[in-house]
PDB file of C-alpha atoms in Angstrom:
ATOM      1  CA  MET A 338     -32.157   3.532  18.148  1.00  0.00           C
ATOM      2  CA  LYS A 339     -33.320   1.957  15.399  1.00  0.00           C
ATOM      3  CA  ASN A 340     -31.074  -1.164  15.098  1.00  0.00           C
ATOM      4  CA  ASP A 341     -28.108  -2.034  16.476  1.00  0.00           C
ATOM      5  CA  GLU A 342     -26.497   0.426  14.815  1.00  0.00           C
ATOM      6  CA  ASP A 343     -27.544   2.674  15.905  1.00  0.00           C
ATOM      7  CA  LYS A 344     -26.988   1.371  19.823  1.00  0.00           C
ATOM      8  CA  GLN A 345     -22.788   0.364  18.283  1.00  0.00           C
ATOM      9  CA  ALA A 346     -22.229   4.542  17.458  1.00  0.00           C
ATOM     10  CA  ILE A 347     -24.131   5.898  21.287  1.00  0.00           C
ATOM     11  CA  VAL A 348     -22.216   3.102  23.475  1.00  0.00           C
ATOM     12  CA  LEU A 349     -19.137   4.266  21.203  1.00  0.00           C
ATOM     13  CA  ILE A 350     -19.994   7.944  22.053  1.00  0.00           C
ATOM     14  CA  SER A 351     -20.462   7.269  25.872  1.00  0.00           C
ATOM     15  CA  PHE A 352     -16.916   6.008  26.332  1.00  0.00           C
ATOM     16  CA  LEU A 353     -15.817   8.762  25.045  1.00  0.00           C
ATOM     17  CA  SER A 354     -16.823  11.468  26.711  1.00  0.00           C
ATOM     18  CA  ASN A 355     -16.139   9.405  30.277  1.00  0.00           C
ATOM     19  CA  CYS A 356     -12.534   7.954  28.898  1.00  0.00           C
ATOM     20  CA  LEU A 357     -11.686  10.593  26.812  1.00  0.00           C
ATOM     21  CA  GLY A 358     -12.327  13.503  27.770  1.00  0.00           C
ATOM     22  CA  PHE A 359     -15.019  13.833  24.684  1.00  0.00           C
ATOM     23  CA  PRO A 360     -16.003  18.224  25.393  1.00  0.00           C
ATOM     24  CA  ALA A 361     -19.837  18.133  26.670  1.00  0.00           C
ATOM     25  CA  GLU A 362     -20.867  21.673  25.511  1.00  0.00           C
ATOM     26  CA  LYS A 363     -20.159  22.648  21.731  1.00  0.00           C
ATOM     27  CA  PRO A 364     -19.498  19.344  21.205  1.00  0.00           C
ATOM     28  CA  ASP A 365     -17.205  18.906  16.994  1.00  0.00           C
ATOM     29  CA  PHE A 366     -17.398  14.565  17.478  1.00  0.00           C
ATOM     30  CA  LEU A 367     -15.715  14.594  14.011  1.00  0.00           C
ATOM     31  CA  GLY A 368     -13.461  17.167  15.072  1.00  0.00           C
ATOM     32  CA  PHE A 369     -12.724  14.742  18.355  1.00  0.00           C
ATOM     33  CA  LEU A 370     -12.231  12.147  16.585  1.00  0.00           C
ATOM     34  CA  LEU A 371      -9.468  13.199  14.330  1.00  0.00           C
ATOM     35  CA  SER A 372      -7.681  15.138  17.108  1.00  0.00           C
ATOM     36  CA  GLU A 373      -8.321  11.487  18.814  1.00  0.00           C
ATOM     37  CA  LEU A 374      -6.711  10.093  14.936  1.00  0.00           C
ATOM     38  CA  ARG A 375      -4.361  11.873  14.555  1.00  0.00           C
ATOM     39  CA  ARG A 376      -3.099  11.139  18.637  1.00  0.00           C
ATOM     40  CA  PHE A 377      -2.615   6.919  17.458  1.00  0.00           C
ATOM     41  CA  GLU A 378      -0.927   7.741  14.280  1.00  0.00           C
ATOM     42  CA  THR A 379       1.935   9.407  16.298  1.00  0.00           C
ATOM     43  CA  SER A 380       2.152   6.895  19.189  1.00  0.00           C
ATOM     44  CA  PHE A 381       2.531   4.422  16.304  1.00  0.00           C
ATOM     45  CA  SER A 382       4.986   6.061  14.467  1.00  0.00           C
ATOM     46  CA  LYS A 383       6.718   5.878  18.157  1.00  0.00           C
ATOM     47  CA  TYR A 384       6.199   1.762  18.257  1.00  0.00           C
ATOM     48  CA  ILE A 385       7.315   1.441  14.287  1.00  0.00           C
ATOM     49  CA  ALA A 386      10.319   3.738  15.383  1.00  0.00           C
ATOM     50  CA  ASP A 387      10.803   0.998  18.311  1.00  0.00           C
ATOM     51  CA  GLN A 388      11.306  -1.769  16.748  1.00  0.00           C
ATOM     52  CA  VAL A 389      13.268  -1.164  13.817  1.00  0.00           C
ATOM     53  CA  ASN A 390      16.341   0.681  16.142  1.00  0.00           C
ATOM     54  CA  GLN A 391      16.135  -2.894  17.995  1.00  0.00           C
ATOM     55  CA  ASP A 392      17.763  -3.849  14.678  1.00  0.00           C
ATOM     56  CA  ALA A 393      18.209  -1.160  13.202  1.00  0.00           C
ATOM     57  CA  TYR A 394      21.175  -2.681  11.072  1.00  0.00           C
ATOM     58  CA  GLY A 395      19.384  -6.292   9.974  1.00  0.00           C
ATOM     59  CA  TYR A 396      16.686  -4.501   9.332  1.00  0.00           C
ATOM     60  CA  GLU A 397      18.439  -2.688   6.250  1.00  0.00           C
ATOM     61  CA  GLN A 398      20.574  -4.879   5.423  1.00  0.00           C
ATOM     62  CA  LYS A 399      17.455  -7.080   4.779  1.00  0.00           C
ATOM     63  CA  SER A 400      15.123  -4.081   2.820  1.00  0.00           C
ATOM     64  CA  PHE A 401      18.193  -4.097   0.717  1.00  0.00           C
ATOM     65  CA  LYS A 402      18.315  -7.425  -0.048  1.00  0.00           C
ATOM     66  CA  MET A 403      14.320  -7.524  -0.911  1.00  0.00           C
ATOM     67  CA  LEU A 404      14.618  -5.340  -3.121  1.00  0.00           C
ATOM     68  CA  SER A 405      17.062  -6.629  -4.908  1.00  0.00           C
ATOM     69  CA  TRP A 406      15.178  -9.693  -5.194  1.00  0.00           C
ATOM     70  CA  LEU A 407      11.950  -8.016  -6.732  1.00  0.00           C
ATOM     71  CA  THR A 408      14.155  -4.970  -8.987  1.00  0.00           C
ATOM     72  CA  GLU A 409      17.273  -6.988  -9.730  1.00  0.00           C
ATOM     73  CA  GLU A 410      18.499  -3.894 -10.339  1.00  0.00           C
ATOM     74  CA  LYS A 411      16.341  -1.909 -12.947  1.00  0.00           C
ATOM     75  CA  PRO A 412      16.136   1.785 -13.222  1.00  0.00           C
ATOM     76  CA  THR A 413      12.880   1.825 -11.306  1.00  0.00           C
ATOM     77  CA  SER A 414      10.332   4.265  -8.630  1.00  0.00           C
ATOM     78  CA  ILE A 415       9.062   2.652  -5.208  1.00  0.00           C
ATOM     79  CA  LEU A 416       5.414   3.783  -4.358  1.00  0.00           C
ATOM     80  CA  ASP A 417       6.145   3.136  -0.158  1.00  0.00           C
ATOM     81  CA  PHE A 418       2.464   2.122   1.605  1.00  0.00           C
ATOM     82  CA  ASN A 419       5.207   0.983   4.425  1.00  0.00           C
ATOM     83  CA  TYR A 420       6.517   3.847   7.236  1.00  0.00           C
ATOM     84  CA  THR A 421       9.798   3.011   7.461  1.00  0.00           C
ATOM     85  CA  ASP A 422      12.220   4.373   5.967  1.00  0.00           C
ATOM     86  CA  HIS A 423      15.140   3.746   3.924  1.00  0.00           C
ATOM     87  CA  SER A 424      18.544   5.195   4.151  1.00  0.00           C
ATOM     88  CA  PHE A 425      19.564   2.358   0.593  1.00  0.00           C
ATOM     89  CA  SER A 426      17.304   4.056  -1.705  1.00  0.00           C
ATOM     90  CA  HIS A 427      20.356   6.604  -0.919  1.00  0.00           C
ATOM     91  CA  SER A 428      23.334   4.650  -0.860  1.00  0.00           C
ATOM     92  CA  GLU A 429      23.406   1.204  -2.487  1.00  0.00           C
ATOM     93  CA  ALA A 430      20.064   1.581  -4.375  1.00  0.00           C
ATOM     94  CA  MET A 431      21.336   4.123  -6.905  1.00  0.00           C
ATOM     95  CA  HIS A 432      19.208   2.530  -9.414  1.00  0.00           C
ATOM     96  CA  VAL A 433      16.729   3.992  -7.222  1.00  0.00           C
ATOM     97  CA  ILE A 434      14.679   6.617  -9.503  1.00  0.00           C
ATOM     98  CA  TYR A 435      12.398   7.788  -7.209  1.00  0.00           C
ATOM     99  CA  ASP A 436      10.626   6.914  -3.705  1.00  0.00           C
ATOM    100  CA  ARG A 437       7.371   7.602  -2.510  1.00  0.00           C
ATOM    101  CA  HIS A 438       5.965   7.517   1.280  1.00  0.00           C
ATOM    102  CA  ILE A 439       2.497   7.661   0.196  1.00  0.00           C
ATOM    103  CA  HIS A 440       1.147   7.926   3.690  1.00  0.00           C
ATOM    104  CA  GLY A 441       3.843  10.194   5.676  1.00  0.00           C
ATOM    105  CA  SER A 442       6.527   7.716   7.895  1.00  0.00           C
ATOM    106  CA  ILE A 443       7.839   7.592  10.847  1.00  0.00           C
ATOM    107  CA  GLU A 444       9.966  11.196  10.129  1.00  0.00           C
ATOM    108  CA  GLU A 445       7.028  12.789   9.366  1.00  0.00           C
ATOM    109  CA  GLN A 446       3.419  12.342  10.421  1.00  0.00           C
ATOM    110  CA  PRO A 447       1.897   8.345   8.645  1.00  0.00           C
ATOM    111  CA  ILE A 448      -1.297   8.388   7.564  1.00  0.00           C
ATOM    112  CA  ILE A 449      -4.320   6.300   8.338  1.00  0.00           C
ATOM    113  CA  GLY A 450      -6.956   6.767   6.532  1.00  0.00           C
ATOM    114  CA  ILE A 451     -10.674   5.079   4.960  1.00  0.00           C
ATOM    115  CA  ASP A 452     -10.678   4.716   1.524  1.00  0.00           C
ATOM    116  CA  GLN A 453     -11.966   7.978  -0.073  1.00  0.00           C
ATOM    117  CA  SER A 454     -15.005   6.198  -2.021  1.00  0.00           C
ATOM    118  CA  MET A 455     -17.173   5.514   0.874  1.00  0.00           C
ATOM    119  CA  PHE A 456     -18.254   9.787   0.779  1.00  0.00           C
ATOM    120  CA  PRO A 457     -19.006  11.760  -0.818  1.00  0.00           C
ATOM    121  CA  ALA A 458     -15.801  14.583  -0.570  1.00  0.00           C
ATOM    122  CA  ALA A 459     -18.210  17.280   0.613  1.00  0.00           C
ATOM    123  CA  ASP A 460     -18.960  14.993   3.327  1.00  0.00           C
ATOM    124  CA  ARG A 461     -17.346  15.644   6.168  1.00  0.00           C
ATOM    125  CA  LYS A 462     -16.384  11.659   6.822  1.00  0.00           C
ATOM    126  CA  TYR A 463     -14.508  12.625   3.246  1.00  0.00           C
ATOM    127  CA  GLU A 464     -11.400  14.396   5.691  1.00  0.00           C
ATOM    128  CA  PHE A 465     -10.604  10.194   6.966  1.00  0.00           C
ATOM    129  CA  SER A 466     -10.173   9.731   3.955  1.00  0.00           C
ATOM    130  CA  LYS A 467      -6.301   8.811   2.879  1.00  0.00           C
ATOM    131  CA  THR A 468      -6.978  11.235  -0.568  1.00  0.00           C
ATOM    132  CA  TYR A 469      -7.520  13.841   1.780  1.00  0.00           C
ATOM    133  CA  ARG A 470      -5.425  12.950   4.560  1.00  0.00           C
ATOM    134  CA  VAL A 471      -2.881  13.421   1.715  1.00  0.00           C
ATOM    135  CA  LEU A 472      -3.983  16.079   0.267  1.00  0.00           C
ATOM    136  CA  ASP A 473      -3.474  17.659   3.637  1.00  0.00           C
ATOM    137  CA  ALA A 474       0.354  16.741   4.099  1.00  0.00           C
ATOM    138  CA  THR A 475       1.218  18.502   0.425  1.00  0.00           C
ATOM    139  CA  LYS A 476       1.380  21.399   2.278  1.00  0.00           C
ATOM    140  CA  ARG A 477       4.079  20.830   4.468  1.00  0.00           C
ATOM    141  CA  HIS A 478       5.756  19.506   0.664  1.00  0.00           C
ATOM    142  CA  VAL A 479       4.679  17.977  -2.632  1.00  0.00           C
ATOM    143  CA  ASP A 480       7.261  15.190  -4.421  1.00  0.00           C
ATOM    144  CA  GLN A 481       7.236  13.998  -7.642  1.00  0.00           C
ATOM    145  CA  SER A 482       5.368  11.698  -9.518  1.00  0.00           C
ATOM    146  CA  VAL A 483       6.115   7.388  -8.744  1.00  0.00           C
ATOM    147  CA  LEU A 484       4.782   7.553 -12.275  1.00  0.00           C
ATOM    148  CA  SER A 485       6.213   6.796 -15.564  1.00  0.00           C
ATOM    149  CA  HIS A 486       4.983   5.875 -19.903  1.00  0.00           C
ATOM    150  CA  ARG A 487       8.172   4.485 -20.346  1.00  0.00           C
ATOM    151  CA  ILE A 488       7.693   2.315 -16.702  1.00  0.00           C
ATOM    152  CA  LYS A 489       6.737  -1.576 -18.408  1.00  0.00           C
ATOM    153  CA  GLN A 490       7.020  -3.934 -15.214  1.00  0.00           C
ATOM    154  CA  ILE A 491       5.320  -2.690 -11.855  1.00  0.00           C
ATOM    155  CA  VAL A 492       5.723  -5.821  -9.078  1.00  0.00           C
ATOM    156  CA  PHE A 493       3.133  -5.733  -5.377  1.00  0.00           C
ATOM    157  CA  PHE A 494       5.024  -7.368  -2.990  1.00  0.00           C
ATOM    158  CA  GLY A 495       4.256  -6.671   1.273  1.00  0.00           C
ATOM    159  CA  HIS A 496       0.609  -5.101   0.763  1.00  0.00           C
ATOM    160  CA  SER A 497      -2.881  -6.379   1.634  1.00  0.00           C
ATOM    161  CA  ILE A 498      -4.432  -5.121  -2.051  1.00  0.00           C
ATOM    162  CA  GLY A 499      -7.344  -4.600   0.351  1.00  0.00           C
ATOM    163  CA  PRO A 500     -10.062  -2.181  -0.401  1.00  0.00           C
ATOM    164  CA  ALA A 501      -8.989   0.456   0.536  1.00  0.00           C
ATOM    165  CA  ASP A 502      -5.736   1.101  -1.719  1.00  0.00           C
ATOM    166  CA  TYR A 503      -7.895   0.300  -4.147  1.00  0.00           C
ATOM    167  CA  SER A 504      -8.413   3.607  -5.488  1.00  0.00           C
ATOM    168  CA  TYR A 505      -4.246   3.742  -5.608  1.00  0.00           C
ATOM    169  CA  PHE A 506      -4.694   1.064  -7.614  1.00  0.00           C
ATOM    170  CA  GLN A 507      -6.916   1.689  -9.811  1.00  0.00           C
ATOM    171  CA  SER A 508      -4.705   5.201  -9.940  1.00  0.00           C
ATOM    172  CA  VAL A 509      -1.442   2.492 -11.413  1.00  0.00           C
ATOM    173  CA  PHE A 510      -3.614   0.898 -14.091  1.00  0.00           C
ATOM    174  CA  ASP A 511      -5.490   3.914 -16.113  1.00  0.00           C
ATOM    175  CA  TYR A 512      -2.353   6.252 -15.694  1.00  0.00           C
ATOM    176  CA  LEU A 513      -0.136   3.229 -17.500  1.00  0.00           C
ATOM    177  CA  ASN A 514      -3.929   1.866 -20.207  1.00  0.00           C
ATOM    178  CA  ILE A 515      -3.018  -1.660 -18.592  1.00  0.00           C
ATOM    179  CA  TYR A 516      -5.649  -3.302 -21.043  1.00  0.00           C
ATOM    180  CA  GLU A 517      -3.637  -1.845 -24.305  1.00  0.00           C
ATOM    181  CA  ASN A 518       0.001  -1.285 -22.372  1.00  0.00           C
ATOM    182  CA  ASN A 519       2.643  -3.658 -22.311  1.00  0.00           C
ATOM    183  CA  VAL A 520       2.440  -3.427 -18.775  1.00  0.00           C
ATOM    184  CA  GLU A 521       3.700  -6.513 -17.185  1.00  0.00           C
ATOM    185  CA  ILE A 522       2.320  -6.985 -13.250  1.00  0.00           C
ATOM    186  CA  ILE A 523       3.780  -9.640 -10.538  1.00  0.00           C
ATOM    187  CA  PHE A 524       2.043 -10.096  -7.366  1.00  0.00           C
ATOM    188  CA  GLY A 525       4.275 -11.639  -5.241  1.00  0.00           C
ATOM    189  CA  PHE A 526       4.425 -12.771  -1.348  1.00  0.00           C
ATOM    190  CA  ALA A 527       5.978 -14.909   0.960  1.00  0.00           C
ATOM    191  CA  PRO A 528       4.872 -18.075   3.719  1.00  0.00           C
ATOM    192  CA  TYR A 529       4.190 -16.526   6.274  1.00  0.00           C
ATOM    193  CA  GLY A 530       3.527 -17.934   9.969  1.00  0.00           C
ATOM    194  CA  ASN A 531       1.878 -21.341   9.931  1.00  0.00           C
ATOM    195  CA  LEU A 532       0.424 -21.286   5.953  1.00  0.00           C
ATOM    196  CA  SER A 533       2.185 -23.074   3.787  1.00  0.00           C
ATOM    197  CA  VAL A 534       2.979 -22.217   0.108  1.00  0.00           C
ATOM    198  CA  ASP A 535      -0.059 -23.379  -1.883  1.00  0.00           C
ATOM    199  CA  ALA A 536      -1.935 -21.245   1.317  1.00  0.00           C
ATOM    200  CA  ALA A 537       0.293 -18.373   0.868  1.00  0.00           C
ATOM    201  CA  ALA A 538      -0.856 -18.079  -3.136  1.00  0.00           C
ATOM    202  CA  HIS A 539      -4.669 -19.411  -2.794  1.00  0.00           C
ATOM    203  CA  ILE A 540      -5.016 -15.951  -0.934  1.00  0.00           C
ATOM    204  CA  GLN A 541      -2.217 -14.396  -2.774  1.00  0.00           C
ATOM    205  CA  GLU A 542      -4.927 -15.596  -5.686  1.00  0.00           C
ATOM    206  CA  SER A 543      -8.091 -14.688  -4.275  1.00  0.00           C
ATOM    207  CA  ARG A 544      -6.727 -10.555  -3.869  1.00  0.00           C
ATOM    208  CA  VAL A 545      -6.068 -10.974  -7.095  1.00  0.00           C
ATOM    209  CA  ALA A 546      -8.854 -11.421  -8.721  1.00  0.00           C
ATOM    210  CA  ALA A 547     -10.802  -9.141  -6.283  1.00  0.00           C
ATOM    211  CA  LEU A 548      -8.893  -6.810  -7.496  1.00  0.00           C
ATOM    212  CA  PHE A 549      -9.049  -6.887 -11.060  1.00  0.00           C
ATOM    213  CA  ASP A 550     -12.710  -8.062 -10.590  1.00  0.00           C
ATOM    214  CA  GLU A 551     -12.840  -4.327  -9.090  1.00  0.00           C
ATOM    215  CA  TYR A 552     -10.581  -2.144 -10.853  1.00  0.00           C
ATOM    216  CA  GLY A 553     -13.040  -3.173 -14.264  1.00  0.00           C
ATOM    217  CA  ARG A 554     -16.406  -2.765 -12.689  1.00  0.00           C
ATOM    218  CA  SER A 555     -14.163   0.400 -13.022  1.00  0.00           C
ATOM    219  CA  MET A 556     -13.086   0.928 -17.136  1.00  0.00           C
ATOM    220  CA  ASP A 557     -15.374   2.697 -19.290  1.00  0.00           C
ATOM    221  CA  ASN A 558     -15.518  -0.213 -21.791  1.00  0.00           C
ATOM    222  CA  GLN A 559     -17.936  -2.830 -19.827  1.00  0.00           C
ATOM    223  CA  ALA A 560     -16.673  -6.066 -21.785  1.00  0.00           C
ATOM    224  CA  HIS A 561     -12.687  -5.242 -22.147  1.00  0.00           C
ATOM    225  CA  GLY A 562     -13.404  -4.681 -17.746  1.00  0.00           C
ATOM    226  CA  ASN A 563     -14.847  -8.006 -18.505  1.00  0.00           C
ATOM    227  CA  ASN A 564     -12.056  -9.676 -20.116  1.00  0.00           C
ATOM    228  CA  LEU A 565      -9.340  -7.165 -18.474  1.00  0.00           C
ATOM    229  CA  LEU A 566      -8.112 -10.368 -16.121  1.00  0.00           C
ATOM    230  CA  HIS A 567      -8.549 -12.909 -19.118  1.00  0.00           C
ATOM    231  CA  LYS A 568      -6.979 -10.815 -21.172  1.00  0.00           C
ATOM    232  CA  LEU A 569      -3.974 -10.149 -19.361  1.00  0.00           C
ATOM    233  CA  LEU A 570      -3.181 -14.027 -18.551  1.00  0.00           C
ATOM    234  CA  LEU A 571      -2.906 -14.876 -21.642  1.00  0.00           C
ATOM    235  CA  GLU A 572      -0.616 -12.427 -23.117  1.00  0.00           C
ATOM    236  CA  ASN A 573       1.228 -13.636 -20.035  1.00  0.00           C
ATOM    237  CA  ARG A 574       1.219 -10.182 -18.632  1.00  0.00           C
ATOM    238  CA  LEU A 575       0.121 -11.447 -15.098  1.00  0.00           C
ATOM    239  CA  SER A 576       1.523 -12.875 -12.430  1.00  0.00           C
ATOM    240  CA  ILE A 577       1.400 -14.516  -9.429  1.00  0.00           C
ATOM    241  CA  HIS A 578       6.037 -14.784  -7.354  1.00  0.00           C
ATOM    242  CA  ASN A 579       6.812 -16.573  -3.876  1.00  0.00           C
ATOM    243  CA  TYR A 580       9.637 -14.475  -2.542  1.00  0.00           C
ATOM    244  CA  LYS A 581      10.021 -17.621  -0.099  1.00  0.00           C
ATOM    245  CA  ASN A 582      14.075 -16.671   0.257  1.00  0.00           C
ATOM    246  CA  ALA A 583      14.024 -13.581  -0.131  1.00  0.00           C
ATOM    247  CA  GLU A 584      15.520 -12.587   3.409  1.00  0.00           C
ATOM    248  CA  GLU A 585      17.734 -15.278   3.082  1.00  0.00           C
ATOM    249  CA  MET A 586      19.481 -13.595  -0.366  1.00  0.00           C
ATOM    250  CA  SER A 587      19.507 -10.837  -2.517  1.00  0.00           C
ATOM    251  CA  TYR A 588      17.285 -11.602  -5.790  1.00  0.00           C
ATOM    252  CA  PHE A 589      21.592 -12.057  -7.509  1.00  0.00           C
ATOM    253  CA  GLU A 590      22.655 -14.634  -4.888  1.00  0.00           C
ATOM    254  CA  TYR A 591      19.696 -17.334  -5.430  1.00  0.00           C
ATOM    255  CA  ARG A 592      21.179 -16.973  -8.926  1.00  0.00           C
ATOM    256  CA  LYS A 593      24.192 -18.033  -9.072  1.00  0.00           C
ATOM    257  CA  LEU A 594      22.868 -20.138  -5.953  1.00  0.00           C
ATOM    258  CA  ASN A 595      21.198 -21.261  -8.490  1.00  0.00           C
ATOM    259  CA  GLY A 596      23.780 -21.235 -11.470  1.00  0.00           C
ATOM    260  CA  ASP A 597      22.529 -18.208 -13.171  1.00  0.00           C
ATOM    261  CA  ASP A 598      25.011 -15.773 -14.488  1.00  0.00           C
TER     262      ASP A 598
END
């Protein structure tokens, strides 16, 4: 045991062996962990479904109001990182062109994983990446693309904008060539818990800055990468919006309340 990390790994393996039935003969540690992850995903799916079913009507109504607020009922494609299904996508929200649950849903097997950049594809631990597991899910069905070169606005809401999903954001930004094309990017937030509006905004600002710093490093033209955020701000193509009232009323109700047609 060379360091504390090795010691922690041995403690974890010992715990799994004794408490979870890790096979002692011909052990496949990574295979065992992957099977345990799938078991957890199944349990997690049931938990999410139970939470929704406790107030299914209220949840759907709030979701629809939120969608109306975010999209202004313009033709919209949704890349959904949630696991809950929305029946409104095929009823009231006729402006929704396509809604893809990139990491599965409670109707299927949810996908929980790490960012694909953590390990090379040749490393077996790559099987724990979201990218590999989404690839594996394509054996069950193939989804159409939510991306289109006609997209003029990207709205983020309810996402932590964490590093685990940077690969998705990079793919979207690359596809739409946000440096050259006139694409508007909006990062929405709503204060939660005991956070004030200013505190929630500060958290969002830090995450947005970190995202574009990392994305800039991935660009072929480093000069463009270094000034990307400044360019987007200068051209009024990037903003952070507070959607505090989005759960209470739809976008159109809010505008009507404020005397806006």
